[in-house]
Amino acid sequence: MTDIRHRQEQHSLSMMYGTYADILFVLFPFLVIAMQRLWDGNLYETLMQPDLSIAAAILAGLAIGKFVLGLVTNQDLGRYKERIVFFIALTLFLVMGPAIILLLSMTASADVPRFVAFVQPVLLIVAISLYSTAVSIANVLVQMGEAEPTANDAELRYADAMSQPRDSSKQPPLDLPRRTESDGY
């Protein structure tokens, strides 16, 4: 029992590291830009440029992708589709929409309102939170959809599969639709 719990904790820890590695890779170019502006003495300009809105929109898009991945990974998880659609709508409403509106408004206007310096970091924090949540939810849904085999079960199945010759006649044939005259081919 403790071995299964230990593996689950290790898997959760690995997922956390992977999630934050993704976030750091997305934010890296924006960090370089911010460091260059800091070097030039214009760090406040970073908050008044659309950089953070771009990063928030990227992370929101990744979050939506993770939510969809959690939904389509296993067909048995369809009972959770309303929740996942809610999180997709929440991501669009809270992050993607405002980030794109800010991005377009900031690039089209010479005068950027001062509130943007506060809104953009908040958008980025919400985007990071939603992306982390999306990865966690996708992971939980996938784990709920599969029964976690023990190490002995997996080893026995592998050994059994390796010891028996492959018989292609036992596999179902690939069912492809036939072309008809009405298809135009």
PDB file of C-alpha atoms in Angstrom:
ATOM      1  CA  MET A   1       0.000   0.000   0.000  1.00  0.00           C
ATOM      2  CA  THR A   2       2.792   2.426   0.836  1.00  0.00           C
ATOM      3  CA  ASP A   3       4.504   1.568  -2.453  1.00  0.00           C
ATOM      4  CA  ILE A   4       1.435   2.662  -4.428  1.00  0.00           C
ATOM      5  CA  ARG A   5       1.154   5.858  -2.379  1.00  0.00           C
ATOM      6  CA  HIS A   6       4.859   6.546  -2.878  1.00  0.00           C
ATOM      7  CA  ARG A   7       4.501   6.112  -6.656  1.00  0.00           C
ATOM      8  CA  GLN A   8       1.483   8.442  -6.685  1.00  0.00           C
ATOM      9  CA  GLU A   9       3.409  11.074  -4.734  1.00  0.00           C
ATOM     10  CA  GLN A  10       6.376  10.726  -7.087  1.00  0.00           C
ATOM     11  CA  HIS A  11       4.070  11.046 -10.090  1.00  0.00           C
ATOM     12  CA  SER A  12       2.423  14.152  -8.627  1.00  0.00           C
ATOM     13  CA  LEU A  13       5.811  15.678  -7.898  1.00  0.00           C
ATOM     14  CA  SER A  14       6.981  14.936 -11.436  1.00  0.00           C
ATOM     15  CA  MET A  15       3.815  16.507 -12.842  1.00  0.00           C
ATOM     16  CA  MET A  16       4.390  19.608 -10.730  1.00  0.00           C
ATOM     17  CA  TYR A  17       7.985  19.946 -11.953  1.00  0.00           C
ATOM     18  CA  GLY A  18       6.877  19.405 -15.542  1.00  0.00           C
ATOM     19  CA  THR A  19       4.112  21.981 -15.220  1.00  0.00           C
ATOM     20  CA  TYR A  20       6.379  24.662 -13.824  1.00  0.00           C
ATOM     21  CA  ALA A  21       9.069  23.823 -16.378  1.00  0.00           C
ATOM     22  CA  ASP A  22       6.491  24.544 -19.105  1.00  0.00           C
ATOM     23  CA  ILE A  23       5.620  27.840 -17.441  1.00  0.00           C
ATOM     24  CA  LEU A  24       9.282  28.825 -17.134  1.00  0.00           C
ATOM     25  CA  PHE A  25       9.931  28.014 -20.805  1.00  0.00           C
ATOM     26  CA  VAL A  26       6.990  30.204 -21.833  1.00  0.00           C
ATOM     27  CA  LEU A  27       8.107  33.063 -19.582  1.00  0.00           C
ATOM     28  CA  PHE A  28      11.815  32.868 -20.472  1.00  0.00           C
ATOM     29  CA  PRO A  29      11.734  35.194 -23.533  1.00  0.00           C
ATOM     30  CA  PHE A  30       9.706  37.732 -21.554  1.00  0.00           C
ATOM     31  CA  LEU A  31      12.235  37.549 -18.721  1.00  0.00           C
ATOM     32  CA  VAL A  32      15.016  38.328 -21.213  1.00  0.00           C
ATOM     33  CA  ILE A  33      13.052  41.335 -22.497  1.00  0.00           C
ATOM     34  CA  ALA A  34      12.420  42.536 -18.915  1.00  0.00           C
ATOM     35  CA  MET A  35      16.112  42.148 -18.050  1.00  0.00           C
ATOM     36  CA  GLN A  36      17.099  44.179 -21.107  1.00  0.00           C
ATOM     37  CA  ARG A  37      14.644  46.917 -20.116  1.00  0.00           C
ATOM     38  CA  LEU A  38      16.001  46.822 -16.560  1.00  0.00           C
ATOM     39  CA  TRP A  39      19.520  47.203 -17.955  1.00  0.00           C
ATOM     40  CA  ASP A  40      18.336  50.244 -19.918  1.00  0.00           C
ATOM     41  CA  GLY A  41      16.622  51.648 -16.814  1.00  0.00           C
ATOM     42  CA  ASN A  42      13.109  51.230 -18.234  1.00  0.00           C
ATOM     43  CA  LEU A  43      11.657  48.404 -16.166  1.00  0.00           C
ATOM     44  CA  TYR A  44       8.345  50.202 -15.680  1.00  0.00           C
ATOM     45  CA  GLU A  45       7.976  50.151 -19.466  1.00  0.00           C
ATOM     46  CA  THR A  46       7.646  46.366 -19.313  1.00  0.00           C
ATOM     47  CA  LEU A  47       4.374  46.752 -17.441  1.00  0.00           C
ATOM     48  CA  MET A  48       3.140  49.239 -20.034  1.00  0.00           C
ATOM     49  CA  GLN A  49       3.989  47.008 -23.031  1.00  0.00           C
ATOM     50  CA  PRO A  50       1.844  44.064 -24.218  1.00  0.00           C
ATOM     51  CA  ASP A  51       4.506  41.487 -23.255  1.00  0.00           C
ATOM     52  CA  LEU A  52       2.704  40.189 -20.183  1.00  0.00           C
ATOM     53  CA  SER A  53      -0.600  39.992 -22.075  1.00  0.00           C
ATOM     54  CA  ILE A  54       1.108  37.892 -24.740  1.00  0.00           C
ATOM     55  CA  ALA A  55       2.510  35.555 -22.080  1.00  0.00           C
ATOM     56  CA  ALA A  56      -0.900  35.309 -20.387  1.00  0.00           C
ATOM     57  CA  ALA A  57      -2.592  34.510 -23.723  1.00  0.00           C
ATOM     58  CA  ILE A  58      -0.005  31.802 -24.472  1.00  0.00           C
ATOM     59  CA  LEU A  59      -0.504  30.185 -21.074  1.00  0.00           C
ATOM     60  CA  ALA A  60      -4.286  30.433 -21.424  1.00  0.00           C
ATOM     61  CA  GLY A  61      -4.062  28.662 -24.786  1.00  0.00           C
ATOM     62  CA  LEU A  62      -1.915  25.944 -23.238  1.00  0.00           C
ATOM     63  CA  ALA A  63      -4.430  25.590 -20.396  1.00  0.00           C
ATOM     64  CA  ILE A  64      -7.299  25.178 -22.847  1.00  0.00           C
ATOM     65  CA  GLY A  65      -5.267  22.539 -24.667  1.00  0.00           C
ATOM     66  CA  LYS A  66      -4.691  20.649 -21.410  1.00  0.00           C
ATOM     67  CA  PHE A  67      -8.385  20.820 -20.505  1.00  0.00           C
ATOM     68  CA  VAL A  68      -9.329  19.435 -23.926  1.00  0.00           C
ATOM     69  CA  LEU A  69      -6.630  16.765 -23.637  1.00  0.00           C
ATOM     70  CA  GLY A  70      -8.081  15.673 -20.308  1.00  0.00           C
ATOM     71  CA  LEU A  71     -11.495  15.388 -21.919  1.00  0.00           C
ATOM     72  CA  VAL A  72     -10.541  13.453 -25.044  1.00  0.00           C
ATOM     73  CA  THR A  73      -7.927  11.150 -23.528  1.00  0.00           C
ATOM     74  CA  ASN A  74     -10.480   8.643 -22.329  1.00  0.00           C
ATOM     75  CA  GLN A  75     -14.020   8.356 -23.673  1.00  0.00           C
ATOM     76  CA  ASP A  76     -15.284   7.156 -20.277  1.00  0.00           C
ATOM     77  CA  LEU A  77     -14.552  10.599 -18.868  1.00  0.00           C
ATOM     78  CA  GLY A  78     -17.442  12.161 -20.774  1.00  0.00           C
ATOM     79  CA  ARG A  79     -19.390  12.544 -17.547  1.00  0.00           C
ATOM     80  CA  TYR A  80     -16.958  15.321 -16.578  1.00  0.00           C
ATOM     81  CA  LYS A  81     -17.370  17.250 -19.813  1.00  0.00           C
ATOM     82  CA  GLU A  82     -19.505  19.997 -18.245  1.00  0.00           C
ATOM     83  CA  ARG A  83     -16.810  20.713 -15.679  1.00  0.00           C
ATOM     84  CA  ILE A  84     -14.090  20.789 -18.284  1.00  0.00           C
ATOM     85  CA  VAL A  85     -16.146  23.028 -20.565  1.00  0.00           C
ATOM     86  CA  PHE A  86     -16.677  25.318 -17.559  1.00  0.00           C
ATOM     87  CA  PHE A  87     -12.910  25.585 -17.030  1.00  0.00           C
ATOM     88  CA  ILE A  88     -12.385  26.247 -20.749  1.00  0.00           C
ATOM     89  CA  ALA A  89     -15.001  29.020 -20.636  1.00  0.00           C
ATOM     90  CA  LEU A  90     -13.459  30.382 -17.433  1.00  0.00           C
ATOM     91  CA  THR A  91     -10.037  30.486 -19.080  1.00  0.00           C
ATOM     92  CA  LEU A  92     -11.438  32.262 -22.125  1.00  0.00           C
ATOM     93  CA  PHE A  93     -13.415  34.719 -19.989  1.00  0.00           C
ATOM     94  CA  LEU A  94     -10.815  35.507 -17.316  1.00  0.00           C
ATOM     95  CA  VAL A  95      -7.574  35.386 -19.281  1.00  0.00           C
ATOM     96  CA  MET A  96      -7.712  34.893 -23.033  1.00  0.00           C
ATOM     97  CA  GLY A  97     -10.326  37.564 -23.800  1.00  0.00           C
ATOM     98  CA  PRO A  98      -8.888  40.312 -21.578  1.00  0.00           C
ATOM     99  CA  ALA A  99      -5.315  39.517 -22.651  1.00  0.00           C
ATOM    100  CA  ILE A 100      -6.164  39.793 -26.339  1.00  0.00           C
ATOM    101  CA  ILE A 101      -8.208  42.965 -25.792  1.00  0.00           C
ATOM    102  CA  LEU A 102      -5.330  44.540 -23.830  1.00  0.00           C
ATOM    103  CA  LEU A 103      -2.820  43.438 -26.430  1.00  0.00           C
ATOM    104  CA  LEU A 104      -4.819  44.964 -29.289  1.00  0.00           C
ATOM    105  CA  SER A 105      -5.615  48.143 -27.362  1.00  0.00           C
ATOM    106  CA  MET A 106      -2.005  48.670 -26.296  1.00  0.00           C
ATOM    107  CA  THR A 107      -0.585  48.186 -29.764  1.00  0.00           C
ATOM    108  CA  ALA A 108      -3.207  50.470 -31.345  1.00  0.00           C
ATOM    109  CA  SER A 109      -2.890  53.333 -28.865  1.00  0.00           C
ATOM    110  CA  ALA A 110       0.023  55.579 -27.961  1.00  0.00           C
ATOM    111  CA  ASP A 111      -1.506  56.437 -24.573  1.00  0.00           C
ATOM    112  CA  VAL A 112      -1.677  53.374 -22.352  1.00  0.00           C
ATOM    113  CA  PRO A 113      -3.730  53.856 -19.160  1.00  0.00           C
ATOM    114  CA  ARG A 114      -1.871  53.348 -15.893  1.00  0.00           C
ATOM    115  CA  PHE A 115      -4.225  50.571 -14.708  1.00  0.00           C
ATOM    116  CA  VAL A 116      -2.636  48.300 -17.316  1.00  0.00           C
ATOM    117  CA  ALA A 117       0.487  48.107 -15.127  1.00  0.00           C
ATOM    118  CA  PHE A 118      -1.661  46.323 -12.506  1.00  0.00           C
ATOM    119  CA  VAL A 119      -3.998  44.343 -14.740  1.00  0.00           C
ATOM    120  CA  GLN A 120      -1.322  42.593 -16.816  1.00  0.00           C
ATOM    121  CA  PRO A 121       0.519  40.975 -13.868  1.00  0.00           C
ATOM    122  CA  VAL A 122      -2.836  39.845 -12.449  1.00  0.00           C
ATOM    123  CA  LEU A 123      -3.734  38.301 -15.824  1.00  0.00           C
ATOM    124  CA  LEU A 124      -0.399  36.498 -15.894  1.00  0.00           C
ATOM    125  CA  ILE A 125      -0.856  35.138 -12.367  1.00  0.00           C
ATOM    126  CA  VAL A 126      -4.381  33.930 -13.191  1.00  0.00           C
ATOM    127  CA  ALA A 127      -3.079  32.332 -16.408  1.00  0.00           C
ATOM    128  CA  ILE A 128      -0.332  30.502 -14.493  1.00  0.00           C
ATOM    129  CA  SER A 129      -2.891  29.327 -11.931  1.00  0.00           C
ATOM    130  CA  LEU A 130      -5.310  28.106 -14.600  1.00  0.00           C
ATOM    131  CA  TYR A 131      -2.548  26.310 -16.492  1.00  0.00           C
ATOM    132  CA  SER A 132      -1.440  24.557 -13.303  1.00  0.00           C
ATOM    133  CA  THR A 133      -5.047  23.636 -12.588  1.00  0.00           C
ATOM    134  CA  ALA A 134      -5.524  22.380 -16.145  1.00  0.00           C
ATOM    135  CA  VAL A 135      -2.528  20.068 -15.881  1.00  0.00           C
ATOM    136  CA  SER A 136      -3.733  18.773 -12.512  1.00  0.00           C
ATOM    137  CA  ILE A 137      -7.287  18.198 -13.733  1.00  0.00           C
ATOM    138  CA  ALA A 138      -6.140  16.493 -16.928  1.00  0.00           C
ATOM    139  CA  ASN A 139      -3.869  14.260 -14.865  1.00  0.00           C
ATOM    140  CA  VAL A 140      -6.600  13.393 -12.345  1.00  0.00           C
ATOM    141  CA  LEU A 141      -9.112  12.631 -15.094  1.00  0.00           C
ATOM    142  CA  VAL A 142      -6.678  10.380 -16.911  1.00  0.00           C
ATOM    143  CA  GLN A 143      -5.817   8.558 -13.682  1.00  0.00           C
ATOM    144  CA  MET A 144      -9.505   8.126 -12.844  1.00  0.00           C
ATOM    145  CA  GLY A 145     -10.124   6.695 -16.290  1.00  0.00           C
ATOM    146  CA  GLU A 146      -7.531   3.969 -15.957  1.00  0.00           C
ATOM    147  CA  ALA A 147      -7.226   1.400 -13.237  1.00  0.00           C
ATOM    148  CA  GLU A 148      -3.750   1.667 -11.869  1.00  0.00           C
ATOM    149  CA  PRO A 149      -2.074  -1.720 -12.316  1.00  0.00           C
ATOM    150  CA  THR A 150       0.385  -2.963  -9.773  1.00  0.00           C
ATOM    151  CA  ALA A 151       3.991  -3.541 -10.740  1.00  0.00           C
ATOM    152  CA  ASN A 152       3.485  -7.306 -10.613  1.00  0.00           C
ATOM    153  CA  ASP A 153       0.464  -7.134 -12.955  1.00  0.00           C
ATOM    154  CA  ALA A 154       2.388  -5.059 -15.471  1.00  0.00           C
ATOM    155  CA  GLU A 155       5.418  -7.359 -15.301  1.00  0.00           C
ATOM    156  CA  LEU A 156       3.240 -10.444 -15.735  1.00  0.00           C
ATOM    157  CA  ARG A 157       1.415  -8.968 -18.732  1.00  0.00           C
ATOM    158  CA  TYR A 158       4.708  -7.948 -20.323  1.00  0.00           C
ATOM    159  CA  ALA A 159       6.276 -11.357 -19.749  1.00  0.00           C
ATOM    160  CA  ASP A 160       3.154 -13.064 -21.087  1.00  0.00           C
ATOM    161  CA  ALA A 161       3.114 -10.883 -24.197  1.00  0.00           C
ATOM    162  CA  MET A 162       6.806 -11.498 -24.875  1.00  0.00           C
ATOM    163  CA  SER A 163       6.545 -15.259 -24.438  1.00  0.00           C
ATOM    164  CA  GLN A 164       3.715 -15.742 -26.942  1.00  0.00           C
ATOM    165  CA  PRO A 165       4.186 -15.416 -30.685  1.00  0.00           C
ATOM    166  CA  ARG A 166       2.234 -12.648 -32.387  1.00  0.00           C
ATOM    167  CA  ASP A 167      -0.758 -13.823 -34.322  1.00  0.00           C
ATOM    168  CA  SER A 168      -2.020 -11.119 -36.652  1.00  0.00           C
ATOM    169  CA  SER A 169      -5.201 -13.072 -37.373  1.00  0.00           C
ATOM    170  CA  LYS A 170      -6.430 -12.363 -33.816  1.00  0.00           C
ATOM    171  CA  GLN A 171      -6.363  -8.626 -34.376  1.00  0.00           C
ATOM    172  CA  PRO A 172      -9.539  -7.122 -35.797  1.00  0.00           C
ATOM    173  CA  PRO A 173      -9.202  -5.875 -39.357  1.00  0.00           C
ATOM    174  CA  LEU A 174      -8.939  -2.161 -39.973  1.00  0.00           C
ATOM    175  CA  ASP A 175     -12.384  -0.905 -40.901  1.00  0.00           C
ATOM    176  CA  LEU A 176     -11.965   1.804 -43.533  1.00  0.00           C
ATOM    177  CA  PRO A 177     -14.845   3.385 -45.399  1.00  0.00           C
ATOM    178  CA  ARG A 178     -15.061   2.353 -49.038  1.00  0.00           C
ATOM    179  CA  ARG A 179     -15.050   4.866 -51.861  1.00  0.00           C
ATOM    180  CA  THR A 180     -18.191   5.022 -53.899  1.00  0.00           C
ATOM    181  CA  GLU A 181     -18.985   6.555 -57.258  1.00  0.00           C
ATOM    182  CA  SER A 182     -20.766   9.449 -55.518  1.00  0.00           C
ATOM    183  CA  ASP A 183     -17.516  10.462 -53.790  1.00  0.00           C
ATOM    184  CA  GLY A 184     -16.201  11.821 -57.076  1.00  0.00           C
ATOM    185  CA  TYR A 185     -13.048   9.743 -57.177  1.00  0.00           C
TER     186      TYR A 185
END
